CSV table of C-alpha atoms and ligand atoms in Angstrom, one decimal:
chain,number,residue,atom,x,y,z
A,1,MET,CA,109.7,99.5,105.6
A,2,ARG,CA,107.9,99.8,102.3
A,3,SER,CA,106.4,97.5,99.6
A,4,PRO,CA,105.0,98.7,96.3
A,5,VAL,CA,101.8,96.7,96.1
A,6,VAL,CA,99.5,95.3,98.8
A,7,LEU,CA,96.9,92.7,97.8
A,8,LEU,CA,94.1,92.5,100.3
A,9,ALA,CA,92.1,89.2,100.5
A,10,ALA,CA,88.3,89.6,100.8
A,11,PRO,CA,86.5,88.4,102.8
A,12,ARG,CA,88.9,88.8,105.7
A,13,SER,CA,88.8,89.6,109.4
A,14,PHE,CA,85.7,89.4,111.7
A,15,CYS,CA,83.0,86.8,110.9
A,16,ALA,CA,79.4,86.9,112.1
A,17,GLY,CA,80.1,84.6,115.1
A,18,VAL,CA,83.0,86.7,116.4
A,19,GLU,CA,81.0,90.0,116.0
A,20,ARG,CA,78.1,88.5,117.9
A,21,ALA,CA,80.4,87.2,120.7
A,22,ILE,CA,82.1,90.5,121.2
A,23,GLU,CA,78.7,92.4,121.1
A,24,ILE,CA,77.4,90.0,123.8
A,25,VAL,CA,80.2,90.9,126.2
A,26,GLU,CA,79.8,94.6,125.4
A,27,ARG,CA,76.1,94.5,126.0
A,28,ALA,CA,76.5,92.4,129.2
A,29,LEU,CA,78.9,95.1,130.5
A,30,ALA,CA,76.5,97.9,129.6
A,31,GLN,CA,73.5,96.2,131.1
A,32,ARG,CA,75.0,94.5,134.2
A,33,GLY,CA,78.1,96.6,134.9
A,34,ARG,CA,81.6,95.4,135.6
A,35,PRO,CA,82.9,92.9,136.1
A,36,VAL,CA,81.5,90.5,133.6
A,37,TYR,CA,83.3,87.1,133.7
A,38,VAL,CA,84.1,85.4,130.5
A,39,ARG,CA,85.1,81.7,130.5
A,40,LYS,CA,88.2,81.4,128.2
A,41,GLN,CA,89.1,84.0,125.6
A,42,ILE,CA,85.8,85.2,124.1
A,43,VAL,CA,87.5,84.8,120.7
A,44,HIS,CA,91.1,83.9,120.0
A,45,ASN,CA,92.6,87.3,119.5
A,46,ALA,CA,94.9,89.1,121.9
A,47,HIS,CA,93.8,92.6,120.9
A,48,VAL,CA,90.1,91.8,121.4
A,49,VAL,CA,90.7,90.3,124.8
A,50,ALA,CA,92.9,93.2,126.0
A,51,ASP,CA,90.3,95.7,124.8
A,52,LEU,CA,87.5,94.0,126.6
A,53,GLU,CA,89.6,93.7,129.8
A,54,THR,CA,90.1,97.4,129.9
A,55,ARG,CA,86.3,97.8,129.7
A,56,GLY,CA,85.6,95.4,132.6
A,57,ALA,CA,85.6,91.9,131.3
A,58,VAL,CA,87.5,89.4,133.4
A,59,PHE,CA,88.7,86.3,131.6
A,60,VAL,CA,89.0,83.1,133.5
A,61,ASP,CA,90.1,79.6,132.6
A,62,GLU,CA,87.7,77.7,134.9
A,63,LEU,CA,84.3,78.5,136.4
A,64,ALA,CA,85.8,77.9,139.9
A,65,GLU,CA,87.4,81.4,139.5
A,66,VAL,CA,83.9,83.0,139.1
A,67,PRO,CA,82.2,84.1,142.3
A,68,PRO,CA,78.9,82.3,143.0
A,69,GLY,CA,75.9,84.2,141.5
A,70,ALA,CA,78.0,86.3,139.1
A,71,THR,CA,77.5,86.7,135.4
A,72,VAL,CA,79.6,84.5,133.1
A,73,VAL,CA,79.8,84.5,129.3
A,74,PHE,CA,80.7,81.3,127.5
A,75,SER,CA,83.1,82.0,124.6
A,76,ALA,CA,82.3,81.7,120.9
A,77,HIS,CA,84.0,78.2,120.9
A,78,GLY,CA,81.3,76.6,122.9
A,79,VAL,CA,81.4,74.4,126.1
A,80,SER,CA,80.7,70.8,127.0
A,81,PRO,CA,77.5,69.9,128.9
A,82,ALA,CA,79.7,69.3,132.0
A,83,VAL,CA,80.6,73.0,132.0
A,84,ARG,CA,76.9,74.0,131.8
A,85,THR,CA,76.1,71.7,134.7
A,86,GLU,CA,79.0,73.2,136.7
A,87,ALA,CA,77.7,76.7,136.0
A,88,ALA,CA,74.2,75.7,137.2
A,89,GLU,CA,75.6,74.2,140.4
A,90,ARG,CA,77.5,77.4,141.1
A,91,ASN,CA,74.3,79.4,140.5
A,92,LEU,CA,76.0,81.5,137.8
A,93,SER,CA,74.1,83.7,135.5
A,94,VAL,CA,75.1,82.4,132.1
A,95,ILE,CA,75.1,84.2,128.8
A,96,ASP,CA,76.0,81.9,126.0
A,97,ALA,CA,78.2,83.4,123.2
A,98,THR,CA,78.7,80.1,121.4
A,99,CYS,CA,78.7,80.6,117.7
A,100,PRO,CA,75.5,79.2,116.3
A,101,LEU,CA,77.6,77.2,113.8
A,102,VAL,CA,79.4,75.5,116.7
A,103,THR,CA,76.1,74.9,118.3
A,104,LYS,CA,75.0,73.1,115.1
A,105,VAL,CA,78.0,70.7,115.4
A,106,HIS,CA,77.1,70.0,119.1
A,107,ALA,CA,73.5,69.1,118.0
A,108,GLU,CA,74.9,66.8,115.3
A,109,ALA,CA,77.2,65.1,117.9
A,110,ARG,CA,74.2,64.4,120.1
A,111,ARG,CA,72.1,63.2,117.2
A,112,PHE,CA,74.7,60.8,115.8
A,113,ALA,CA,75.6,59.4,119.2
A,114,ALA,CA,71.9,58.9,120.0
A,115,ARG,CA,71.4,56.7,117.0
A,116,GLY,CA,74.3,54.5,118.3
A,117,ASP,CA,77.1,55.6,116.0
A,118,THR,CA,80.7,56.1,116.9
A,119,VAL,CA,81.5,59.7,116.1
A,120,LEU,CA,84.8,60.5,114.5
A,121,LEU,CA,85.5,64.1,115.2
A,122,VAL,CA,88.1,65.6,112.9
A,123,GLY,CA,89.9,68.4,114.7
A,124,HIS,CA,92.8,69.5,116.8
A,125,ALA,CA,93.4,68.1,120.2
A,126,GLY,CA,93.2,70.6,123.0
A,127,HIS,CA,91.3,73.2,121.0
A,128,GLU,CA,88.4,74.6,123.1
A,129,GLU,CA,85.8,74.0,120.4
A,130,VAL,CA,86.9,70.3,120.1
A,131,GLU,CA,86.8,69.9,123.9
A,132,GLY,CA,83.3,71.2,123.9
A,133,THR,CA,82.1,69.0,121.1
A,134,LEU,CA,83.8,65.9,122.5
A,135,GLY,CA,82.0,66.5,125.8
A,136,GLU,CA,78.6,65.9,124.1
A,137,ALA,CA,79.2,62.2,123.8
A,138,PRO,CA,82.6,61.5,125.3
A,139,SER,CA,82.3,57.7,125.4
A,140,GLN,CA,81.2,57.5,121.7
A,141,THR,CA,83.5,60.2,120.2
A,142,ILE,CA,87.0,59.6,118.9
A,143,LEU,CA,89.3,62.5,117.8
A,144,VAL,CA,91.0,62.2,114.4
A,145,ALA,CA,93.7,64.9,114.1
A,146,ASP,CA,95.3,64.0,110.7
A,147,VAL,CA,95.6,61.5,107.8
A,148,ALA,CA,97.8,59.2,109.9
A,149,GLN,CA,95.2,58.9,112.6
A,150,ALA,CA,92.5,58.4,110.0
A,151,ARG,CA,94.4,55.5,108.6
A,152,THR,CA,94.7,53.8,112.0
A,153,VAL,CA,91.6,54.7,114.0
A,154,THR,CA,89.4,51.7,114.9
A,155,VAL,CA,85.7,51.7,115.8
A,156,PRO,CA,83.6,49.1,117.6
A,157,ASP,CA,81.1,48.7,114.7
A,158,PRO,CA,82.2,49.9,111.2
A,159,SER,CA,78.6,49.9,110.0
A,160,ARG,CA,77.7,52.5,112.6
A,161,VAL,CA,80.1,55.4,112.3
A,162,SER,CA,79.7,59.1,111.6
A,163,TYR,CA,82.0,62.1,111.3
A,164,LEU,CA,82.0,65.7,112.3
A,165,THR,CA,84.6,68.3,111.9
A,166,GLN,CA,85.9,71.4,113.8
A,167,THR,CA,84.6,74.5,112.1
A,168,THR,CA,88.0,76.2,111.5
A,169,LEU,CA,89.9,73.4,109.7
A,170,ALA,CA,91.7,73.7,106.3
A,171,VAL,CA,89.3,72.6,103.6
A,172,ASP,CA,91.8,70.8,101.5
A,173,GLU,CA,93.4,68.8,104.4
A,174,THR,CA,90.0,67.9,105.8
A,175,ALA,CA,89.0,66.5,102.4
A,176,GLU,CA,92.0,64.3,102.5
A,177,ILE,CA,91.2,63.0,106.0
A,178,LEU,CA,87.6,62.3,105.1
A,179,ALA,CA,88.6,60.5,101.9
A,180,VAL,CA,90.7,58.1,104.0
A,181,LEU,CA,87.9,57.6,106.5
A,182,ARG,CA,85.3,57.0,103.7
A,183,SER,CA,87.6,54.4,102.1
A,184,ARG,CA,88.0,52.6,105.4
A,185,PHE,CA,84.4,52.9,106.6
A,186,PRO,CA,82.1,52.8,103.5
A,187,ALA,CA,79.1,53.2,105.8
A,188,LEU,CA,80.4,56.5,107.2
A,189,ARG,CA,77.7,59.2,107.5
A,190,GLY,CA,78.2,62.9,108.0
A,191,PRO,CA,76.4,66.1,108.6
A,192,ALA,CA,73.9,67.4,106.0
A,193,SER,CA,76.0,70.5,105.4
A,194,ASP,CA,79.7,71.1,106.0
A,195,ASP,CA,80.9,71.8,109.6
A,196,ILE,CA,83.8,73.9,108.3
A,197,CYS,CA,82.0,77.2,108.5
A,198,TYR,CA,81.4,79.7,105.7
A,199,ALA,CA,83.8,82.2,107.2
A,200,THR,CA,86.7,79.7,107.3
A,201,THR,CA,86.0,78.5,103.8
A,202,ASN,CA,85.7,82.0,102.4
A,203,ARG,CA,88.9,83.3,104.0
A,204,GLN,CA,90.8,80.3,102.6
A,205,GLU,CA,89.5,80.8,99.1
A,206,SER,CA,90.3,84.5,99.0
A,207,LEU,CA,93.7,83.9,100.4
A,208,SER,CA,94.5,81.2,97.8
A,209,THR,CA,93.7,83.8,95.1
A,210,VAL,CA,96.0,86.4,96.8
A,211,ALA,CA,98.8,84.0,97.5
A,212,ALA,CA,99.0,83.1,93.8
A,213,GLU,CA,99.9,86.7,93.0
A,214,ALA,CA,101.9,87.6,96.1
A,215,ASP,CA,105.6,87.3,96.9
A,216,LEU,CA,104.9,87.3,100.6
A,217,VAL,CA,101.7,86.7,102.7
A,218,LEU,CA,101.0,88.3,106.0
A,219,VAL,CA,98.1,86.9,108.1
A,220,VAL,CA,96.8,89.1,110.9
A,221,GLY,CA,95.7,86.9,113.8
A,222,SER,CA,96.9,85.4,117.1
A,223,THR,CA,98.8,82.2,117.5
A,224,ASN,CA,95.9,80.4,119.2
A,225,SER,CA,93.5,81.3,116.4
A,226,SER,CA,92.9,78.1,114.5
A,227,ASN,CA,91.5,79.7,111.3
A,228,SER,CA,94.4,82.2,111.2
A,229,VAL,CA,97.1,79.5,111.6
A,230,ARG,CA,95.3,77.5,108.8
A,231,LEU,CA,95.6,80.6,106.5
A,232,VAL,CA,99.4,80.8,107.1
A,233,GLU,CA,99.7,77.0,106.4
A,234,LEU,CA,97.6,77.4,103.2
A,235,ALA,CA,99.9,80.2,101.9
A,236,ARG,CA,103.0,78.1,102.6
A,237,ARG,CA,101.5,75.1,100.9
A,238,ALA,CA,101.0,77.4,97.9
A,239,GLY,CA,104.8,77.9,98.0
A,240,LYS,CA,104.8,81.5,99.4
A,241,PRO,CA,106.6,82.7,102.5
A,242,ALA,CA,103.9,83.5,105.0
A,243,TYR,CA,103.8,84.9,108.6
A,244,LEU,CA,101.2,85.2,111.3
A,245,ILE,CA,101.3,88.7,112.9
A,246,ASP,CA,99.3,90.0,115.8
A,247,ASP,CA,99.7,93.5,114.5
A,248,ALA,CA,101.9,95.9,112.4
A,249,GLY,CA,104.5,95.8,115.1
A,250,ASP,CA,105.3,92.2,114.4
A,251,ILE,CA,106.4,92.9,110.7
A,252,ARG,CA,110.1,92.4,110.3
A,253,PRO,CA,111.8,94.6,107.7
A,254,GLU,CA,113.9,91.6,106.4
A,255,TRP,CA,110.7,89.8,105.3
A,256,LEU,CA,110.1,92.6,102.8
A,257,GLU,CA,113.5,92.6,101.1
A,258,GLY,CA,113.1,92.2,97.4
A,259,VAL,CA,109.3,91.8,97.8
A,260,ARG,CA,107.1,93.7,95.3
A,261,THR,CA,103.6,92.4,96.2
A,262,VAL,CA,102.5,91.6,99.8
A,263,GLY,CA,99.3,89.6,100.2
A,264,VAL,CA,97.4,90.6,103.4
A,265,THR,CA,94.5,88.9,105.1
A,266,ALA,CA,93.2,88.4,108.6
A,267,GLY,CA,91.7,85.5,110.5
A,268,ALA,CA,88.0,85.6,111.6
A,269,SER,CA,88.9,86.8,115.1
A,270,ALA,CA,91.2,89.7,114.1
A,271,PRO,CA,89.8,93.2,114.1
A,272,PRO,CA,89.6,95.1,110.8
A,273,ARG,CA,91.5,98.1,112.2
A,274,LEU,CA,94.6,95.9,112.6
A,275,VAL,CA,94.6,95.2,108.9
A,276,ASP,CA,94.4,98.9,108.2
A,277,GLU,CA,97.4,99.5,110.5
A,278,VAL,CA,99.4,96.8,108.7
A,279,VAL,CA,98.6,98.3,105.3
A,280,ALA,CA,99.6,101.7,106.6
A,281,ALA,CA,102.9,100.3,108.0
A,282,LEU,CA,103.7,98.7,104.6
A,283,GLY,CA,103.3,102.1,102.9
A,284,PRO,CA,102.3,100.8,99.5
A,285,ASP,CA,102.0,102.7,96.3
A,286,THR,CA,99.0,100.6,95.3
A,287,VAL,CA,96.4,98.7,97.3
A,288,LEU,CA,94.2,96.2,95.5
A,289,GLU,CA,91.5,93.9,96.7
A,290,ARG,CA,90.8,90.4,95.5
A,291,GLU,CA,87.2,89.6,96.6
A,292,THR,CA,86.1,86.0,96.1
A,293,ALA,CA,82.8,86.1,98.1
A,294,THR,CA,80.5,88.6,99.8
A,295,GLU,CA,79.2,87.9,103.3
A,296,SER,CA,75.9,89.1,104.7
A,297,ILE,CA,75.3,86.6,107.5
A,298,ARG,CA,74.3,88.0,110.8
A,299,PHE,CA,73.4,86.0,113.9
A,300,THR,CA,70.7,87.1,116.4
A,301,LEU,CA,71.8,87.8,119.9
A,302,PRO,CA,70.8,85.6,122.9
A,303,PRO,CA,67.6,86.8,124.7
A,304,ALA,CA,69.6,87.8,127.8
A,305,VAL,CA,71.2,90.7,126.0
A,306,ARG,CA,68.8,91.3,123.2
A,307,ARG,CA,67.3,94.6,124.6
A,308,PRO,CA,69.3,97.6,123.5
B,1,SF4,S1,84.9,81.2,112.5
B,1,SF4,FE1,83.0,80.2,111.8
B,1,SF4,S2,82.4,78.9,113.6
B,1,SF4,FE2,84.0,80.3,114.3
B,1,SF4,S3,82.8,82.1,115.2
B,1,SF4,FE3,83.2,82.6,113.0
B,1,SF4,S4,81.4,81.9,111.9
B,1,SF4,FE4,81.4,80.9,113.9
């Protein structure tokens, strides 16, 4: 298995919200000992979850699986107020690893609903982040998943309507959905700054540059990682064959037949070492990087784990 040129997209791999969430679990384990329970996958990556499991993290789907009084970490995708209430009722010691950029969307949902608006939440049904945001004002929020739903959604009062988006959507597809909503609801109001986060936007921009030059695109990430799946779709919309791989072991030799240049990137929840392993497996003569942005954002840790 060999390809002459590998083009690396940059930025790629871990974002500030993912690094913070993983560090929170690591610190909780160091400070409180094992087990530390984590509600849902801390971030959507099979390798990250497996690694933390070996170190004492116990991942659960529901708080009912956590013994009363135990420590539980909320994942980077955020939770609804109902989950916070349940945690308090079960007397759990909560450490919140919700990405601050998801917390921002929750605050907007509360603010928009409080002024009496119907909130149109653009996002994917069933995604944990969407479920958490919907839970802020369930009776006033309507999920809009695509352009077709944007064309048909109805609201009680078209003069009082706002929108929010999931943080990990495709920038181009979301712009189409919002254009439809704006044309149907001229009074539509939105957040002061985009909800699609800097990391999602940057990874899509760098991948677009790489896909333009590549014969094949490989995206390192897990199938439940929204921003990773969006990267694959973006490359395919650019007309290039693209595959989502959890690690180098998923690369199929037939994908590389006749391929000279392989574009490689990784979703925001995929560890950088997996990218290194993919590049090593491809065995290229040349590795080039296409950097379209630099990232220096860091988020502070929650007080519960801030001491070293
Ligand atoms: S992808 Fe964006 S919203 Fe999600 S954890 Fe990273 S920075 Fe936060």
